[in-house]
Structures are given as structure tokens and as C-alpha cells.
CSV table of C-alpha atoms in Angstrom, one decimal:
chain,number,residue,atom,x,y,z
A,1,MET,CA,-19.7,24.0,26.9
A,2,TRP,CA,-18.0,24.4,23.4
A,3,ASN,CA,-14.7,23.6,25.0
A,4,LEU,CA,-16.1,20.3,26.3
A,5,ILE,CA,-17.6,19.5,22.8
A,6,PHE,CA,-14.3,20.3,21.1
A,7,THR,CA,-12.4,18.1,23.6
A,8,PHE,CA,-14.8,15.2,23.0
A,9,GLN,CA,-14.4,15.6,19.2
A,10,VAL,CA,-10.6,15.6,19.5
A,11,TYR,CA,-10.9,12.4,21.6
A,12,LEU,CA,-13.2,10.7,19.0
A,13,VAL,CA,-10.8,11.5,16.2
A,14,HIS,CA,-7.8,10.3,18.2
A,15,SER,CA,-9.7,7.1,19.1
A,16,MET,CA,-10.6,6.5,15.5
A,17,LEU,CA,-7.0,7.0,14.4
A,18,GLU,CA,-5.8,4.6,17.1
A,19,ALA,CA,-8.4,2.0,16.1
A,20,LYS,CA,-7.2,2.2,12.4
A,21,GLU,CA,-3.5,1.8,13.6
A,22,ILE,CA,-4.4,-1.2,15.8
A,23,LYS,CA,-6.4,-2.8,12.9
A,24,THR,CA,-3.4,-2.3,10.6
A,25,LYS,CA,-1.0,-3.8,13.0
A,26,LEU,CA,-3.3,-6.7,13.8
A,27,GLY,CA,-3.7,-7.4,10.1
A,28,THR,CA,0.0,-7.5,9.8
A,29,LEU,CA,0.4,-9.9,12.8
A,30,LEU,CA,-2.4,-12.2,11.4
A,31,GLN,CA,-0.5,-12.7,8.2
A,32,LYS,CA,1.1,-16.1,7.8
A,33,PRO,CA,4.8,-15.6,8.5
A,34,ASP,CA,7.3,-16.8,6.0
A,35,SER,CA,9.4,-18.3,8.7
A,36,ALA,CA,9.5,-18.9,12.4
A,37,ILE,CA,11.8,-15.8,12.9
A,38,ASP,CA,9.0,-13.6,11.5
A,39,LEU,CA,6.9,-14.6,14.6
A,40,ILE,CA,9.6,-13.1,16.8
A,41,ILE,CA,10.7,-10.2,14.6
A,42,PRO,CA,8.1,-9.4,12.0
A,43,TYR,CA,9.8,-6.4,10.5
A,44,THR,CA,13.1,-4.6,10.9
A,45,GLU,CA,13.2,-1.0,11.8
A,46,LYS,CA,15.2,-0.1,8.8
A,47,PRO,CA,14.1,-1.2,5.4
A,48,GLU,CA,15.9,-4.3,4.1
A,49,LYS,CA,17.9,-3.8,0.9
A,50,PRO,CA,16.1,-5.7,-1.9
A,51,ALA,CA,18.1,-8.8,-2.8
A,52,LYS,CA,16.3,-10.1,-5.9
A,53,ALA,CA,16.6,-7.1,-8.3
A,54,GLN,CA,19.8,-5.8,-9.6
A,55,LYS,CA,20.8,-2.6,-7.8
A,56,THR,CA,20.2,0.5,-9.9
A,57,SER,CA,22.5,3.5,-10.6
A,58,PRO,CA,22.2,6.7,-8.5
A,59,ASP,CA,21.2,8.6,-11.6
A,60,GLU,CA,18.3,6.2,-12.3
A,61,ALA,CA,17.3,6.3,-8.6
A,62,LEU,CA,17.3,10.2,-8.8
A,63,GLN,CA,14.5,9.9,-11.4
A,64,TRP,CA,12.2,8.1,-8.9
A,65,ARG,CA,11.7,11.3,-7.0
A,66,GLU,CA,10.1,12.8,-10.1
A,67,SER,CA,7.8,9.9,-11.0
A,68,LEU,CA,6.2,7.1,-9.0
A,69,GLU,CA,5.6,5.4,-12.4
A,70,LYS,CA,9.4,5.2,-13.1
A,71,LEU,CA,10.0,3.9,-9.6
A,72,LEU,CA,7.4,1.1,-10.1
A,73,GLN,CA,8.7,0.2,-13.5
A,74,ASN,CA,12.1,-0.5,-12.1
A,75,ALA,CA,12.4,-3.9,-10.3
A,76,TYR,CA,14.9,-2.6,-7.7
A,77,GLY,CA,12.9,0.6,-7.3
A,78,LEU,CA,9.7,-1.4,-6.6
A,79,ALA,CA,11.4,-3.7,-4.2
A,80,SER,CA,13.0,-0.8,-2.4
A,81,PHE,CA,9.8,1.1,-2.1
A,82,ARG,CA,7.9,-2.0,-0.9
A,83,SER,CA,10.6,-2.6,1.7
A,84,PHE,CA,10.4,1.0,2.9
A,85,LEU,CA,6.6,0.8,3.2
A,86,ARG,CA,6.8,-2.5,5.0
A,87,SER,CA,9.2,-0.9,7.6
A,88,GLU,CA,6.5,1.7,8.2
A,89,PHE,CA,3.7,-0.8,8.4
A,90,SER,CA,1.9,0.7,5.5
A,91,GLU,CA,2.5,-1.8,2.6
A,92,GLU,CA,-1.2,-2.4,1.9
A,93,ASN,CA,-1.3,0.2,-0.9
A,94,ILE,CA,1.7,-1.1,-2.9
A,95,GLU,CA,0.5,-4.7,-2.3
A,96,PHE,CA,-2.9,-3.7,-3.7
A,97,TRP,CA,-1.3,-2.0,-6.7
A,98,ILE,CA,0.8,-5.1,-7.4
A,99,ALA,CA,-2.2,-7.4,-7.1
A,100,CYS,CA,-4.1,-5.2,-9.6
A,101,GLU,CA,-1.1,-5.4,-12.1
A,102,GLU,CA,-1.0,-9.2,-11.7
A,103,TYR,CA,-4.8,-9.3,-12.1
A,104,LYS,CA,-4.6,-7.5,-15.5
A,105,LYS,CA,-2.4,-10.2,-16.9
A,106,ILE,CA,-4.9,-13.0,-16.3
A,107,LYS,CA,-6.6,-14.4,-19.4
A,108,SER,CA,-8.9,-17.1,-18.1
A,109,PRO,CA,-12.3,-15.7,-17.0
A,110,THR,CA,-12.6,-18.3,-14.2
A,111,LYS,CA,-9.1,-17.4,-12.8
A,112,MET,CA,-9.9,-13.7,-13.2
A,113,ALA,CA,-13.1,-14.1,-11.1
A,114,GLU,CA,-11.2,-16.0,-8.4
A,115,LYS,CA,-8.4,-13.4,-8.3
A,116,ALA,CA,-11.0,-10.6,-8.3
A,117,LYS,CA,-12.7,-12.1,-5.3
A,118,LYS,CA,-9.4,-12.5,-3.4
A,119,ILE,CA,-8.4,-8.9,-4.1
A,120,PHE,CA,-11.8,-7.6,-3.0
A,121,GLU,CA,-11.7,-9.7,0.2
A,122,GLN,CA,-8.1,-8.7,1.0
A,123,PHE,CA,-8.1,-5.0,0.1
A,124,ILE,CA,-11.5,-3.5,-0.7
A,125,GLN,CA,-14.2,-4.9,1.5
A,126,THR,CA,-14.9,-3.1,4.8
A,127,GLU,CA,-12.7,-4.5,7.5
A,128,ALA,CA,-10.5,-6.3,5.0
A,129,PRO,CA,-7.2,-7.5,6.5
A,130,LYS,CA,-5.2,-5.0,4.3
A,131,GLU,CA,-8.0,-2.6,3.6
A,132,VAL,CA,-6.9,0.3,1.3
A,133,ASN,CA,-8.2,3.8,1.8
A,134,ILE,CA,-10.6,4.5,-1.0
A,135,ASP,CA,-13.7,6.6,-1.0
A,136,HIS,CA,-17.2,5.2,-0.9
A,137,CYS,CA,-17.9,6.1,-4.5
A,138,THR,CA,-14.8,4.3,-5.8
A,139,LYS,CA,-15.6,1.3,-3.7
A,140,ALA,CA,-19.2,1.2,-5.1
A,141,VAL,CA,-17.9,1.5,-8.7
A,142,THR,CA,-15.4,-1.3,-8.0
A,143,MET,CA,-18.1,-3.5,-6.5
A,144,LYS,CA,-20.3,-2.9,-9.6
A,145,ASN,CA,-17.4,-3.8,-11.9
A,146,LEU,CA,-16.9,-7.1,-10.1
A,147,VAL,CA,-20.4,-8.3,-11.1
A,148,GLU,CA,-18.8,-9.2,-14.4
A,149,PRO,CA,-15.0,-9.1,-13.8
A,150,SER,CA,-12.8,-7.7,-16.6
A,151,VAL,CA,-9.2,-6.5,-16.8
A,152,ASN,CA,-10.6,-3.0,-15.9
A,153,SER,CA,-12.5,-4.0,-12.8
A,154,PHE,CA,-10.0,-2.4,-10.3
A,155,ASN,CA,-8.9,0.5,-12.5
A,156,GLU,CA,-10.6,3.3,-10.5
A,157,ALA,CA,-9.5,2.0,-7.2
A,158,GLN,CA,-5.9,1.4,-8.5
A,159,LYS,CA,-5.8,5.0,-9.8
A,160,ARG,CA,-6.9,6.3,-6.4
A,161,ILE,CA,-4.2,4.3,-4.6
A,162,PHE,CA,-1.5,5.3,-7.1
A,163,ALA,CA,-2.4,8.9,-6.5
A,164,LEU,CA,-2.3,8.4,-2.7
A,165,MET,CA,1.1,6.7,-2.9
A,166,GLU,CA,2.4,9.5,-5.2
A,167,LYS,CA,1.2,12.2,-2.9
A,168,ASP,CA,2.0,10.6,0.5
A,169,SER,CA,4.3,7.6,0.3
A,170,LEU,CA,6.7,8.7,-2.4
A,171,PRO,CA,7.7,11.9,-0.6
A,172,ARG,CA,8.4,10.0,2.6
A,173,PHE,CA,10.4,7.4,0.7
A,174,VAL,CA,12.5,10.1,-1.0
A,175,ARG,CA,13.2,11.7,2.4
A,176,SER,CA,14.2,8.3,3.9
A,177,GLU,CA,17.8,7.4,4.8
A,178,PHE,CA,17.5,4.3,2.6
A,179,TYR,CA,16.8,6.4,-0.5
A,180,GLN,CA,19.5,8.9,0.3
A,181,GLU,CA,22.0,6.0,0.3
A,182,LEU,CA,20.8,4.9,-3.1
A,183,ILE,CA,21.5,8.2,-4.7
A,184,LYS,CA,25.0,8.6,-3.3
């Protein structure tokens, strides 16, 4: 009997993981493509090299493995990290972090409220297209903060996502072939 219950529990966990993966991929597919080619080939298997930012030195890139903050402060580092996450279909965290940084720069209360609503609908609310993984308490605090939006409205959620990227995404990035090429 216990074996049957355990098997059922494993099946449920596996099904929930598959559902989350499908949701993530559907969210990606439902995004408006930048060009017609994106409809055919939405992402490359290997991260694209960032074109906009000036390439960094291997010494500077070596510092990124020590600090996500240093990586995010470097334009090439941010672009590289984002490209890597996109190749793994897990870019929602970095996109949320960037949206929060842009949000903090808004001065107009009207524009701040509009941007807060967009961020909430895109990343925070349940079943959002790019829903980030934050706990119920953080989500509740964020929703409370949005009653009267301020530059600090998303601070707790942004801190959680930063910690998640630091613990999970950064180590994967540092082990990637793309990063290994940067430090040569």
C-alpha cells in the first residue's frame, strides 16, 4: 500500500514539474516575436554573443563568478547572462530584475503606477506569462506595497529573485561553455 502511495506522490510531483515546464514554454511561445524568423527558430541552442555591449576582459569576467552584482553591473556581463538564461528557457528572473531596476528610475507617480501594474501582471500574479518563483509571503507583501506604488514596491520580490539567480542561475552560467570562452 505504501509503495502505491509513494508511486502516486512521485507521479504527482512529476506532473506538476511537467506542467510548470509546459507553462514556461507556452509563455515563451506566446510572446510577440521580434521578427518572422523567431516564429520558426525562437531560440538558438547556444547562447548568442551579446552584440550591443563592448566585450569585457577575461580578468573582469573572472570576477563574475564571485559576485552576481558585479556581473549585473557590467553591460556585457548582463547581456551574456541574459542570453545564457534565454538559451535555457529561464529568462523570467533576469527580466523581472531588469524591470524592477527600470521601475526604480521612474519619477512620475502615474507612470510608476502603470509600470507597477505591468510588472505585477507579467511576473507576479498567479499564472502570469513569465511568473517568477516567489513565496506566498513575499507575493502578499508585494501586493500590499502596490496599493500605493513607490520605488520600493518590488524590493522584497527583487531580493528573493536576486538570491535565486545567485544560488541557481549564476553557478550554471559559470559552468557553461559560453562563460568558459569569455575567461580564456
